[in-house]
Amino acid sequence: MSLVSDSLVITRRNVIKIRRVPDLVVFATLSPIMFVLLFRYVFGSAIPLEGIGYAEYLLPGILAQTVIFGSTVTGGALAEDLQKGLIDRFRSLPMSRAAVLVGRTVADQVLNVVSIVVMLLTGLAVGWRAHSSVPEFVLALLVLLAFAFSISWLMALVGLVVRTPEVVNNASFIVIFPLTFIANTFVPTDNFPTVLRVFADWNPVSSVTQAARELFGNTAANAPEPDAWSLQHPVVYTLIWVGIILAVFVPLSIRQYEKAADR
Amino acid sequence: MNVTAAIEVEGLVKAYGETRALDGIDLEVEQGTVLGLLGPNGAGKTTAVRVLSTLVKPDAGRARVVGLDVATQADAVRAVIGLTGQYAAVDEYLTGFENLEMVGQLFQMSRRDARARAAELLERFDLTGAAKRPAKTYSGGMRRRLDIAASLIARPRVLFLDEPTTGLDPRSRLGMWEFIEGLVTDGTTILLTTQYLDEADRLADRIAVIDHGRVIARGTADELKAQVGGERLEFTLAVAADLPRLRGLVEPLGIEAASLDEPTRRLTLPVSGGTAVLRNALDRIADSGIAIVDVGLRRPDLDDVFMTLTGHESTETTTTQEPA
């Protein structure tokens, strides 16, 4: 059966919803603007960095955090589809069994692209600049979106298992908030307690952030080489994570989708 | 097995933990007919529909739709069925038209065919005026109609309607019945679940009554009603001593002998002819001076069917005994 065409139909359905639900667009645009402004002027005023302004240090980190949070909507949206009987309807149609999940995870990256554009514009307004070539810049965005896409598949499984949109949203906040903070997203990790620093070094959120910083040219010229392999090769390390997460959660989510109607 | 059967079910079992939602169900629905699956909440009606529409895999037994096994040929089954679940499964954010277009495309129709068919069904289900509005703005009845339209988009040979009128106001309910009757004349085979005897009576060629996952009776509506009894007049009097006198006045209107119940001061009289009989009876009593507390024309409902077939009310959860 036609995975591609069915997935496109589902993606279109989900993108239409983005256009028609103002809350989603507000969440995807206003909250990134708010975060950039708050961190830039509140934290930025107190965090002295060597060789680079805080705006340039901040933006890659806050982009990473925002697209990861953007991907959590996958779980809530699938739980909502289950609750409203839409998954039952889809399961009764002669369509590809993966299309509902592919269409969902892809559409959620569309929303992430909107967030990214808004944040880059806000960043430009508060002093952030990219100093790299166009291909590097594009690669940075692709690394961010690839990681967010893998998180979407993880959240798909969570949504299909938990089945209650509110619980999915609260639970994912509790996990993802610390995950994006125990990292190099907003402050250098050098002065973290040892345990936290090691965790932060190998946290894929750090490597995503580091990859974006390097590819945007947002690293200090005299910055020392990071100790951890993960941060020396942030793009590769991030893509390894993306591969592992997808290899585990794509089959698990599809299996859970097939079982979800059997109750 | 009958070759003209659109749905054949043999010994279907589905358990959820300790609960046997389906406890060995046999059904057969001929092509182009309507089977009404009648039963109270939790009887197993929805589980039966979910198995037949490939959503749920049975633990034991076999079910075939137009000769295709629902467990092993699920994709082929999905291509020939339409399902309307208990909750109108429409996307609230899409318009009526977009909902139908989407389902049509997922039935592997081309976008152009899906659009043409969507427009045709919106017209037929009286939704053309609301076609461009998000389904969020629809009334309950409109959502149900859109849901049924979605299940019809690929001209299914077999249609499953799970409680299509539950939660609708009486007027929408009547409208829904008319739509369903229209489908029947198209030759679609329909399996319909309902809690209402009058609904099964009006729409179904044959009825299977199920309780606790088993079929406890089957037949045409008339056959079932013959078991349960038809309509009757019920009088409740202020004084039990008036009962014999009342019987003398109204019994000639009945089709069988009246029964008296002294403790509840009630007289029950089987009748036929509806409200005309009621008016006639009231005329006869008018000058008699008998004090009447309550009077009404009663038709048999699901509770009567259950009382007769199982000896318990449909809402009770006592163990059912299979009738001999």
Coordinates of C-alpha atoms in Angstrom, one line a residue:
Chain A
M1 CA 0.0 0.0 0.0
S2 CA 1.0 3.5 -0.6
L3 CA 3.0 4.7 2.4
V4 CA 4.1 7.9 0.7
S5 CA 0.7 9.1 -0.6
D6 CA -1.2 8.1 2.5
S7 CA 1.5 9.9 4.7
L8 CA 1.1 13.0 2.5
V9 CA -2.7 12.9 3.0
I10 CA -2.3 12.7 6.8
T11 CA 0.5 15.3 6.8
R12 CA -1.9 17.7 5.0
R13 CA -4.6 17.0 7.5
N14 CA -2.3 17.9 10.4
V15 CA -0.9 21.0 8.7
I16 CA -4.5 22.2 8.1
K17 CA -5.0 21.9 11.9
I18 CA -1.9 24.0 12.5
R19 CA -3.4 26.8 10.4
R20 CA -6.8 26.6 12.1
V21 CA -5.9 26.3 15.7
P22 CA -4.5 29.7 16.8
D23 CA -3.2 28.2 20.1
L24 CA -0.7 26.1 18.2
V25 CA 0.7 29.0 16.2
V26 CA 0.8 31.2 19.2
F27 CA 2.7 28.5 21.1
A28 CA 5.0 27.9 18.2
T29 CA 5.8 31.6 17.7
L30 CA 5.2 33.7 20.8
S31 CA 6.9 31.4 23.3
P32 CA 10.1 31.2 21.4
I33 CA 10.2 35.0 21.1
M34 CA 9.6 35.2 24.8
F35 CA 12.4 32.7 25.6
V36 CA 14.9 34.4 23.4
L37 CA 14.2 37.8 25.0
L38 CA 14.1 36.5 28.6
F39 CA 17.3 34.5 28.3
R40 CA 19.1 37.1 26.2
Y41 CA 18.5 40.0 28.7
V42 CA 18.0 38.2 32.0
F43 CA 20.7 35.4 31.9
G44 CA 22.8 37.2 29.4
S45 CA 23.3 40.2 31.7
A46 CA 24.9 37.9 34.3
I47 CA 26.8 35.3 32.3
P48 CA 30.2 36.6 31.0
L49 CA 31.6 34.5 28.2
E50 CA 35.0 34.6 26.7
G51 CA 35.3 35.7 23.1
I52 CA 31.6 35.6 22.2
G53 CA 28.4 37.5 23.0
Y54 CA 25.7 35.8 24.9
A55 CA 23.1 36.2 22.1
E56 CA 25.3 34.1 19.8
Y57 CA 25.9 31.5 22.5
L58 CA 22.3 31.4 23.4
L59 CA 20.5 31.0 20.1
P60 CA 21.7 27.5 19.1
G61 CA 20.8 26.2 22.6
I62 CA 17.4 27.7 22.7
L63 CA 16.7 26.4 19.1
A64 CA 17.5 22.9 20.3
Q65 CA 15.3 23.2 23.3
T66 CA 12.4 24.7 21.3
V67 CA 12.4 22.0 18.6
I68 CA 12.6 19.2 21.2
F69 CA 9.6 20.7 23.0
G70 CA 7.9 21.2 19.6
S71 CA 8.2 17.5 19.1
T72 CA 6.3 16.6 22.3
V73 CA 3.1 17.7 20.6
T74 CA 3.2 14.5 18.6
G75 CA 2.3 12.5 21.8
G76 CA -0.6 14.7 22.8
A77 CA -2.0 14.8 19.3
L78 CA -2.0 11.0 18.9
A79 CA -3.5 10.5 22.3
E80 CA -6.2 13.0 21.2
D81 CA -6.8 11.1 17.9
L82 CA -7.2 7.9 19.9
Q83 CA -9.7 9.5 22.4
K84 CA -11.8 10.9 19.6
G85 CA -12.0 7.6 17.7
L86 CA -10.0 8.9 14.7
I87 CA -7.4 6.1 15.1
D88 CA -10.3 3.6 14.9
R89 CA -11.4 5.1 11.7
F90 CA -7.9 5.1 10.2
R91 CA -7.4 1.5 11.3
S92 CA -10.6 0.5 9.4
L93 CA -9.3 2.0 6.2
P94 CA -7.2 0.1 3.5
M95 CA -4.3 2.4 4.1
S96 CA -0.6 2.1 5.0
R97 CA -0.2 1.2 8.7
A98 CA 2.7 3.6 9.2
A99 CA 1.1 6.6 7.4
V100 CA -0.7 8.0 10.4
L101 CA 2.5 8.2 12.4
V102 CA 4.7 9.4 9.5
G103 CA 2.1 12.1 8.7
R104 CA 2.0 13.1 12.3
T105 CA 5.8 13.3 12.9
V106 CA 6.4 15.1 9.6
A107 CA 3.6 17.7 10.3
D108 CA 5.1 18.4 13.7
Q109 CA 8.4 19.2 12.1
V110 CA 6.5 21.7 9.9
L111 CA 5.5 23.5 13.1
N112 CA 9.1 23.3 14.2
V113 CA 10.2 25.0 11.0
V114 CA 7.8 27.9 11.8
S115 CA 9.3 28.1 15.3
I116 CA 12.8 28.1 14.0
V117 CA 12.1 30.9 11.5
V118 CA 10.5 33.0 14.2
M119 CA 13.4 32.4 16.6
L120 CA 16.1 33.2 14.0
L121 CA 14.4 36.5 13.2
T122 CA 14.1 37.3 16.9
G123 CA 17.7 36.4 17.3
L124 CA 18.7 38.8 14.5
A125 CA 16.9 41.5 16.4
V126 CA 18.8 40.9 19.7
G127 CA 22.3 40.7 18.2
W128 CA 22.7 37.1 17.0
R129 CA 24.4 36.5 13.7
A130 CA 25.5 33.4 11.7
H131 CA 29.1 33.5 10.5
S132 CA 29.1 30.4 8.4
S133 CA 28.4 29.4 4.8
V134 CA 24.9 28.7 3.5
P135 CA 25.5 24.9 3.3
E136 CA 26.7 24.9 7.0
F137 CA 23.8 27.0 8.0
V138 CA 21.3 24.6 6.3
L139 CA 23.1 21.6 7.8
A140 CA 22.7 23.1 11.2
L141 CA 18.9 23.4 10.7
L142 CA 18.8 19.8 9.3
V143 CA 20.6 18.4 12.4
L144 CA 18.1 20.2 14.6
L145 CA 15.1 18.9 12.7
A146 CA 16.5 15.4 12.4
F147 CA 16.9 15.2 16.2
A148 CA 13.5 16.7 16.8
F149 CA 12.0 14.2 14.3
S150 CA 13.4 11.3 16.3
I151 CA 12.0 12.7 19.5
S152 CA 8.6 12.9 17.7
W153 CA 8.7 9.1 17.2
L154 CA 9.6 8.6 20.8
M155 CA 6.7 10.8 21.8
A156 CA 4.4 8.9 19.3
L157 CA 4.9 5.7 21.4
V158 CA 4.3 7.6 24.6
G159 CA 1.1 9.1 23.3
L160 CA -0.2 5.8 22.0
V161 CA 0.5 4.0 25.3
V162 CA -0.6 6.8 27.7
R163 CA -3.7 7.7 25.7
T164 CA -4.5 10.9 27.7
P165 CA -3.3 14.1 26.1
E166 CA -3.0 16.0 29.4
V167 CA -0.9 13.3 31.0
V168 CA 1.3 13.0 27.9
N169 CA 2.0 16.8 28.0
N170 CA 2.7 16.9 31.7
A171 CA 4.8 13.8 31.7
S172 CA 6.9 14.9 28.8
F173 CA 7.5 18.3 30.4
I174 CA 8.9 16.7 33.5
V175 CA 11.4 14.6 31.5
I176 CA 12.3 17.1 28.7
F177 CA 12.7 20.2 30.8
P178 CA 15.6 18.8 32.9
L179 CA 17.0 17.1 29.8
T180 CA 17.3 20.4 28.0
F181 CA 18.8 22.2 31.0
I182 CA 21.4 19.7 32.1
A183 CA 23.3 20.5 28.9
N184 CA 25.3 23.2 27.3
T185 CA 22.1 24.9 26.0
F186 CA 22.2 28.1 28.2
V187 CA 25.4 28.1 30.2
P188 CA 28.9 26.5 29.8
T189 CA 29.1 23.2 31.6
D190 CA 32.6 23.7 33.0
N191 CA 31.5 24.6 36.5
F192 CA 28.7 21.9 36.8
P193 CA 29.2 19.3 39.6
T194 CA 31.1 16.4 38.0
V195 CA 28.1 14.0 37.6
L196 CA 26.0 16.6 36.0
R197 CA 28.9 17.7 33.7
V198 CA 29.5 14.2 32.5
F199 CA 25.8 13.8 31.9
A200 CA 25.7 17.1 30.1
D201 CA 28.7 16.2 27.9
W202 CA 27.0 13.0 26.6
N203 CA 23.5 14.4 26.6
P204 CA 22.5 14.5 22.9
V205 CA 20.8 17.9 23.6
S206 CA 24.4 19.2 24.1
S207 CA 25.7 17.7 20.9
V208 CA 22.7 19.1 19.0
T209 CA 23.5 22.5 20.5
Q210 CA 27.2 22.1 19.9
A211 CA 26.6 21.1 16.3
A212 CA 24.4 24.1 15.7
R213 CA 26.9 26.4 17.3
E214 CA 29.8 25.2 15.2
L215 CA 27.7 25.2 12.0
F216 CA 26.4 28.7 12.6
G217 CA 29.9 29.9 13.5
N218 CA 28.7 30.8 17.0
T219 CA 31.8 29.5 18.9
A220 CA 34.5 31.6 20.4
A221 CA 37.6 31.7 18.2
N222 CA 39.9 30.8 21.1
A223 CA 37.6 28.2 22.6
P224 CA 39.4 25.1 23.9
E225 CA 38.7 21.7 22.2
P226 CA 36.0 19.9 24.3
D227 CA 37.1 16.9 26.3
A228 CA 34.2 14.6 25.4
W229 CA 34.2 12.8 22.0
S230 CA 30.5 13.6 21.8
L231 CA 31.3 17.3 21.7
Q232 CA 34.3 16.9 19.5
H233 CA 32.1 15.3 16.8
P234 CA 28.7 16.8 17.6
V235 CA 27.1 16.2 14.1
V236 CA 28.1 12.5 14.0
Y237 CA 27.2 11.9 17.6
T238 CA 23.8 13.5 17.2
L239 CA 23.1 11.5 14.0
I240 CA 24.0 8.3 15.9
W241 CA 21.4 9.2 18.5
V242 CA 18.9 9.9 15.8
G243 CA 19.6 6.5 14.2
I244 CA 19.2 4.7 17.5
I245 CA 16.1 6.5 18.5
L246 CA 14.4 5.9 15.1
A247 CA 15.5 2.2 15.0
V248 CA 14.0 1.6 18.3
F249 CA 10.9 3.8 18.3
V250 CA 9.6 3.6 14.7
P251 CA 8.9 -0.2 14.9
L252 CA 7.6 0.1 18.5
S253 CA 5.3 3.0 17.7
I254 CA 3.9 1.2 14.6
R255 CA 3.3 -1.9 16.6
Q256 CA 1.6 0.1 19.3
Y257 CA -0.5 1.9 16.7
E258 CA -1.7 -1.5 15.4
K259 CA -2.6 -2.6 18.9
A260 CA -4.1 0.7 20.0
A261 CA -7.5 -0.1 18.5
D262 CA -7.6 -3.6 20.0
R263 CA -9.3 -3.0 23.3
Chain B
M1 CA -22.5 -22.2 4.8
N2 CA -24.8 -19.9 2.7
V3 CA -22.9 -18.5 -0.3
T4 CA -25.0 -15.4 -0.4
A5 CA -24.0 -14.4 3.2
A6 CA -22.2 -11.1 3.4
I7 CA -21.3 -11.6 7.0
E8 CA -20.6 -15.0 8.5
V9 CA -19.6 -15.4 12.2
E10 CA -18.9 -18.7 13.9
G11 CA -18.1 -19.2 17.6
L12 CA -16.5 -15.8 18.0
V13 CA -14.8 -15.3 21.4
K14 CA -13.0 -12.2 22.7
A15 CA -12.0 -11.8 26.3
Y16 CA -10.6 -8.8 28.1
G17 CA -9.0 -10.2 31.2
E18 CA -11.8 -12.0 33.1
T19 CA -14.5 -10.4 31.0
R20 CA -15.7 -12.4 28.0
A21 CA -17.0 -9.6 25.8
L22 CA -17.8 -12.1 23.1
D23 CA -18.6 -15.6 24.4
G24 CA -19.2 -17.6 21.3
I25 CA -21.3 -15.6 18.9
D26 CA -22.7 -17.0 15.6
L27 CA -24.3 -14.6 13.1
E28 CA -25.1 -14.7 9.4
V29 CA -26.3 -11.7 7.4
E30 CA -27.5 -12.1 3.9
Q31 CA -26.3 -9.7 1.2
G32 CA -28.5 -6.6 0.9
T33 CA -30.2 -7.1 4.3
V34 CA -29.9 -5.3 7.6
L35 CA -29.1 -7.2 10.8
G36 CA -29.9 -5.4 14.0
L37 CA -27.7 -6.3 16.9
L38 CA -29.8 -5.5 19.9
G39 CA -28.5 -5.4 23.5
P40 CA -27.8 -3.3 26.5
N41 CA -24.6 -1.5 27.3
G42 CA -21.7 -3.9 27.7
A43 CA -23.5 -6.8 26.0
G44 CA -20.7 -7.1 23.5
K45 CA -22.3 -5.3 20.5
T46 CA -19.4 -2.9 20.0
T47 CA -16.8 -5.6 20.4
A48 CA -18.6 -7.6 17.7
V49 CA -18.4 -4.6 15.4
R50 CA -14.8 -4.0 16.2
V51 CA -13.9 -7.6 15.4
L52 CA -15.8 -7.6 12.1
S53 CA -14.3 -4.3 11.1
T54 CA -10.7 -5.7 11.7
L55 CA -9.9 -3.4 14.7
V56 CA -9.8 -6.2 17.2
K57 CA -8.4 -9.7 16.7
P58 CA -10.7 -12.4 18.1
D59 CA -9.4 -15.0 20.6
A60 CA -11.3 -17.8 19.0
G61 CA -13.8 -18.4 16.2
R62 CA -14.0 -17.1 12.7
A63 CA -15.6 -14.1 11.1
R64 CA -15.8 -13.5 7.4
V65 CA -17.0 -10.5 5.5
V66 CA -18.0 -11.1 1.8
G67 CA -16.0 -14.3 2.2
L68 CA -12.8 -12.7 3.5
D69 CA -11.4 -13.6 6.9
V70 CA -11.2 -10.6 9.1
A71 CA -8.2 -11.9 11.0
T72 CA -6.0 -13.1 8.1
Q73 CA -7.3 -10.9 5.2
A74 CA -7.8 -7.7 7.1
D75 CA -6.5 -5.4 4.4
A76 CA -8.9 -6.9 1.8
V77 CA -11.8 -6.6 4.3
R78 CA -11.0 -3.0 4.9
A79 CA -11.4 -2.2 1.3
V80 CA -15.0 -3.4 1.2
I81 CA -16.4 -2.2 4.5
G82 CA -17.4 1.1 6.0
L83 CA -17.4 1.7 9.7
T84 CA -19.2 4.3 11.8
G85 CA -18.2 4.0 15.4
Q86 CA -20.1 5.0 18.5
Y87 CA -18.3 8.4 18.6
A88 CA -18.4 10.4 15.4
A89 CA -14.8 10.0 14.2
V90 CA -14.5 13.2 12.3
D91 CA -11.6 15.6 12.4
E92 CA -12.9 18.7 14.1
Y93 CA -10.5 21.0 12.4
L94 CA -11.1 19.9 8.9
T95 CA -14.2 21.0 7.1
G96 CA -16.9 18.5 6.1
F97 CA -15.6 18.4 2.6
E98 CA -11.9 18.0 3.7
N99 CA -12.9 15.1 6.0
L100 CA -14.6 13.2 3.2
E101 CA -11.8 14.0 0.8
M102 CA -9.2 12.7 3.2
V103 CA -11.0 9.4 3.9
G104 CA -11.6 9.0 0.1
Q105 CA -7.9 9.4 -0.6
L106 CA -7.0 6.9 2.2
F107 CA -9.4 4.5 0.5
Q108 CA -6.8 4.9 -2.4
M109 CA -9.1 6.9 -4.5
S110 CA -7.5 9.6 -6.7
R111 CA -7.9 13.1 -5.3
R112 CA -10.3 14.1 -8.1
D113 CA -12.5 11.0 -7.5
A114 CA -12.4 11.6 -3.8
R115 CA -13.5 15.2 -4.2
A116 CA -16.3 14.3 -6.6
R117 CA -17.6 11.6 -4.2
A118 CA -17.3 14.0 -1.2
A119 CA -19.4 16.6 -2.9
E120 CA -22.0 13.9 -3.9
L121 CA -22.2 12.6 -0.3
L122 CA -22.4 16.0 1.3
E123 CA -25.4 16.7 -1.0
R124 CA -27.0 13.5 -0.1
F125 CA -26.6 13.9 3.6
D126 CA -27.9 17.4 3.6
L127 CA -24.5 19.0 4.5
T128 CA -23.7 21.0 1.4
G129 CA -24.4 24.2 3.2
A130 CA -21.9 23.3 5.9
A131 CA -19.3 21.7 3.6
K132 CA -16.8 24.6 4.0
R133 CA -17.1 24.9 7.8
P134 CA -14.8 23.0 10.2
A135 CA -16.6 20.0 11.7
K136 CA -16.1 21.6 15.1
T137 CA -19.0 23.9 14.4
Y138 CA -21.4 21.0 13.5
S139 CA -24.3 19.8 15.7
G140 CA -24.3 16.2 17.0
G141 CA -26.6 15.1 14.3
M142 CA -24.5 16.7 11.5
R143 CA -21.4 15.1 12.9
R144 CA -23.0 11.7 12.8
R145 CA -24.2 12.3 9.2
L146 CA -20.7 13.3 8.2
D147 CA -19.3 10.2 9.9
I148 CA -21.7 8.0 8.1
A149 CA -20.9 9.8 4.8
A150 CA -17.2 9.1 5.5
S151 CA -17.9 5.4 5.9
L152 CA -19.8 5.4 2.6
I153 CA -17.2 7.1 0.5
A154 CA -15.8 4.0 -1.2
R155 CA -19.2 2.5 -1.7
P156 CA -18.7 -0.3 0.8
R157 CA -20.5 -3.6 0.3
V158 CA -20.9 -4.0 4.0
L159 CA -21.5 -1.2 6.4
F160 CA -21.2 -1.3 10.2
L161 CA -23.2 1.2 12.2
D162 CA -22.4 1.2 15.9
E163 CA -25.3 2.8 17.8
P164 CA -25.9 5.4 15.1
T165 CA -28.5 7.4 17.0
T166 CA -27.3 7.2 20.6
G167 CA -27.1 10.7 22.0
L168 CA -29.2 12.3 19.2
D169 CA -32.3 14.3 19.9
P170 CA -35.6 12.7 18.7
R171 CA -35.7 14.8 15.5
S172 CA -32.1 14.0 14.4
R173 CA -32.8 10.4 15.3
L174 CA -35.8 10.3 12.9
G175 CA -33.7 12.0 10.2
M176 CA -30.9 9.4 10.7
W177 CA -33.4 6.6 10.3
E178 CA -34.4 8.0 7.0
F179 CA -30.8 8.2 5.8
I180 CA -30.2 4.6 6.9
E181 CA -33.3 3.5 5.1
G182 CA -32.0 5.2 2.0
L183 CA -28.8 3.1 2.2
V184 CA -30.7 -0.1 2.4
T185 CA -32.5 0.6 -0.9
D186 CA -29.0 0.9 -2.5
G187 CA -28.4 -2.7 -1.7
T188 CA -25.7 -2.2 1.0
T189 CA -25.5 -4.9 3.6
I190 CA -25.8 -3.3 7.1
L191 CA -25.0 -4.5 10.5
L192 CA -26.4 -2.1 13.0
T193 CA -26.1 -2.1 16.8
T194 CA -28.7 -0.5 18.9
Q195 CA -30.1 -0.3 22.4
Y196 CA -33.5 0.6 21.1
L197 CA -36.1 -2.0 20.1
D198 CA -38.0 0.6 18.0
E199 CA -34.9 1.4 16.1
A200 CA -34.2 -2.3 15.3
D201 CA -37.8 -2.8 14.5
R202 CA -37.8 0.0 12.0
L203 CA -34.5 -0.6 10.3
A204 CA -33.6 -4.3 10.6
D205 CA -34.8 -7.2 8.5
R206 CA -33.6 -9.5 11.2
I207 CA -32.6 -9.0 14.8
A208 CA -30.1 -10.8 17.1
V209 CA -30.5 -10.0 20.7
I210 CA -27.2 -10.3 22.6
D211 CA -26.4 -10.2 26.3
H212 CA -23.2 -11.0 28.1
G213 CA -21.5 -11.8 24.8
R214 CA -24.0 -14.4 23.7
V215 CA -26.9 -14.4 21.2
I216 CA -30.0 -15.1 23.3
A217 CA -32.6 -14.7 20.7
R218 CA -32.9 -14.1 17.0
G219 CA -35.6 -13.5 14.4
T220 CA -37.6 -10.8 12.7
A221 CA -38.9 -7.9 14.7
D222 CA -42.4 -9.4 14.6
E223 CA -41.2 -12.8 15.8
L224 CA -39.5 -11.1 18.8
K225 CA -42.5 -9.0 19.5
A226 CA -44.7 -12.0 19.4
Q227 CA -42.5 -13.4 22.2
V228 CA -42.6 -10.2 24.2
G229 CA -46.1 -9.1 23.5
G230 CA -47.4 -6.1 21.6
E231 CA -48.6 -2.8 22.8
R232 CA -50.9 -2.5 25.8
L233 CA -52.9 -0.1 27.9
E234 CA -51.9 0.4 31.5
F235 CA -54.2 1.9 34.1
T236 CA -53.3 2.6 37.7
L237 CA -56.3 3.4 39.9
A238 CA -56.7 5.2 43.2
V239 CA -58.7 2.3 44.7
A240 CA -58.1 -1.4 43.9
A241 CA -61.7 -2.2 44.4
D242 CA -62.5 -0.4 41.1
L243 CA -60.4 -2.8 39.1
P244 CA -63.2 -5.3 38.2
R245 CA -65.5 -2.5 37.1
L246 CA -62.7 -1.0 34.9
R247 CA -62.1 -4.3 33.4
G248 CA -65.8 -4.6 32.4
L249 CA -65.6 -1.2 30.7
V250 CA -62.3 -1.5 28.7
E251 CA -61.8 -5.2 28.1
P252 CA -63.9 -5.3 24.9
L253 CA -61.3 -3.0 23.4
G254 CA -58.5 -5.4 24.0
I255 CA -57.1 -8.3 21.8
E256 CA -56.6 -10.5 24.8
A257 CA -57.9 -10.7 28.4
A258 CA -56.9 -7.9 30.8
S259 CA -54.7 -8.8 33.7
L260 CA -55.3 -7.2 37.1
D261 CA -52.7 -6.6 39.8
E262 CA -54.3 -5.7 43.1
P263 CA -51.2 -4.6 45.1
T264 CA -50.2 -2.0 42.5
R265 CA -53.9 -1.2 41.6
R266 CA -53.0 -1.8 38.0
L267 CA -54.9 -3.1 35.0
T268 CA -52.9 -4.2 31.9
L269 CA -54.8 -4.8 28.6
P270 CA -53.1 -6.0 25.4
V271 CA -54.4 -3.9 22.5
S272 CA -53.7 -3.0 18.9
G273 CA -54.5 0.3 17.3
G274 CA -52.4 2.8 19.2
T275 CA -53.7 6.0 20.6
A276 CA -57.2 5.7 19.1
V277 CA -57.8 2.8 21.5
L278 CA -56.5 4.9 24.4
R279 CA -58.9 7.7 23.5
N280 CA -61.8 5.2 23.1
A281 CA -61.0 3.7 26.5
L282 CA -60.9 7.1 28.2
D283 CA -64.3 7.9 26.7
R284 CA -65.8 4.8 28.2
I285 CA -64.4 5.5 31.6
A286 CA -65.3 9.2 31.5
D287 CA -68.7 9.0 33.3
S288 CA -67.9 6.0 35.5
G289 CA -66.5 7.9 38.5
I290 CA -63.4 5.6 38.6
A291 CA -60.5 7.6 40.0
I292 CA -57.5 7.1 37.7
V293 CA -54.0 7.9 38.9
D294 CA -52.1 7.1 35.7
V295 CA -52.9 5.8 32.3
G296 CA -50.7 5.1 29.3
L297 CA -50.2 3.2 26.1
R298 CA -47.0 1.1 26.4
R299 CA -45.0 -0.5 23.6
P300 CA -42.6 -3.2 24.3
D301 CA -39.1 -1.9 24.7
L302 CA -35.7 -3.5 25.2
D303 CA -36.5 -4.1 28.9
D304 CA -39.6 -6.0 28.0
V305 CA -37.5 -8.1 25.5
F306 CA -35.0 -8.8 28.2
M307 CA -37.5 -9.4 30.9
T308 CA -39.2 -12.0 28.7
L309 CA -36.0 -13.6 27.3
T310 CA -33.8 -13.6 30.3
G311 CA -36.0 -12.8 33.3
H312 CA -33.8 -9.8 34.2
E313 CA -33.8 -6.1 33.3
S314 CA -31.4 -5.1 30.6
T315 CA -29.5 -2.8 33.0
E316 CA -28.9 -5.5 35.6
T317 CA -25.7 -7.5 35.6
T318 CA -26.9 -10.8 36.9
T319 CA -25.9 -13.9 35.0
T320 CA -28.0 -14.6 32.0
Q321 CA -29.4 -18.0 31.4
E322 CA -29.5 -19.2 27.8
P323 CA -33.1 -19.9 26.9
A324 CA -33.9 -23.4 26.0

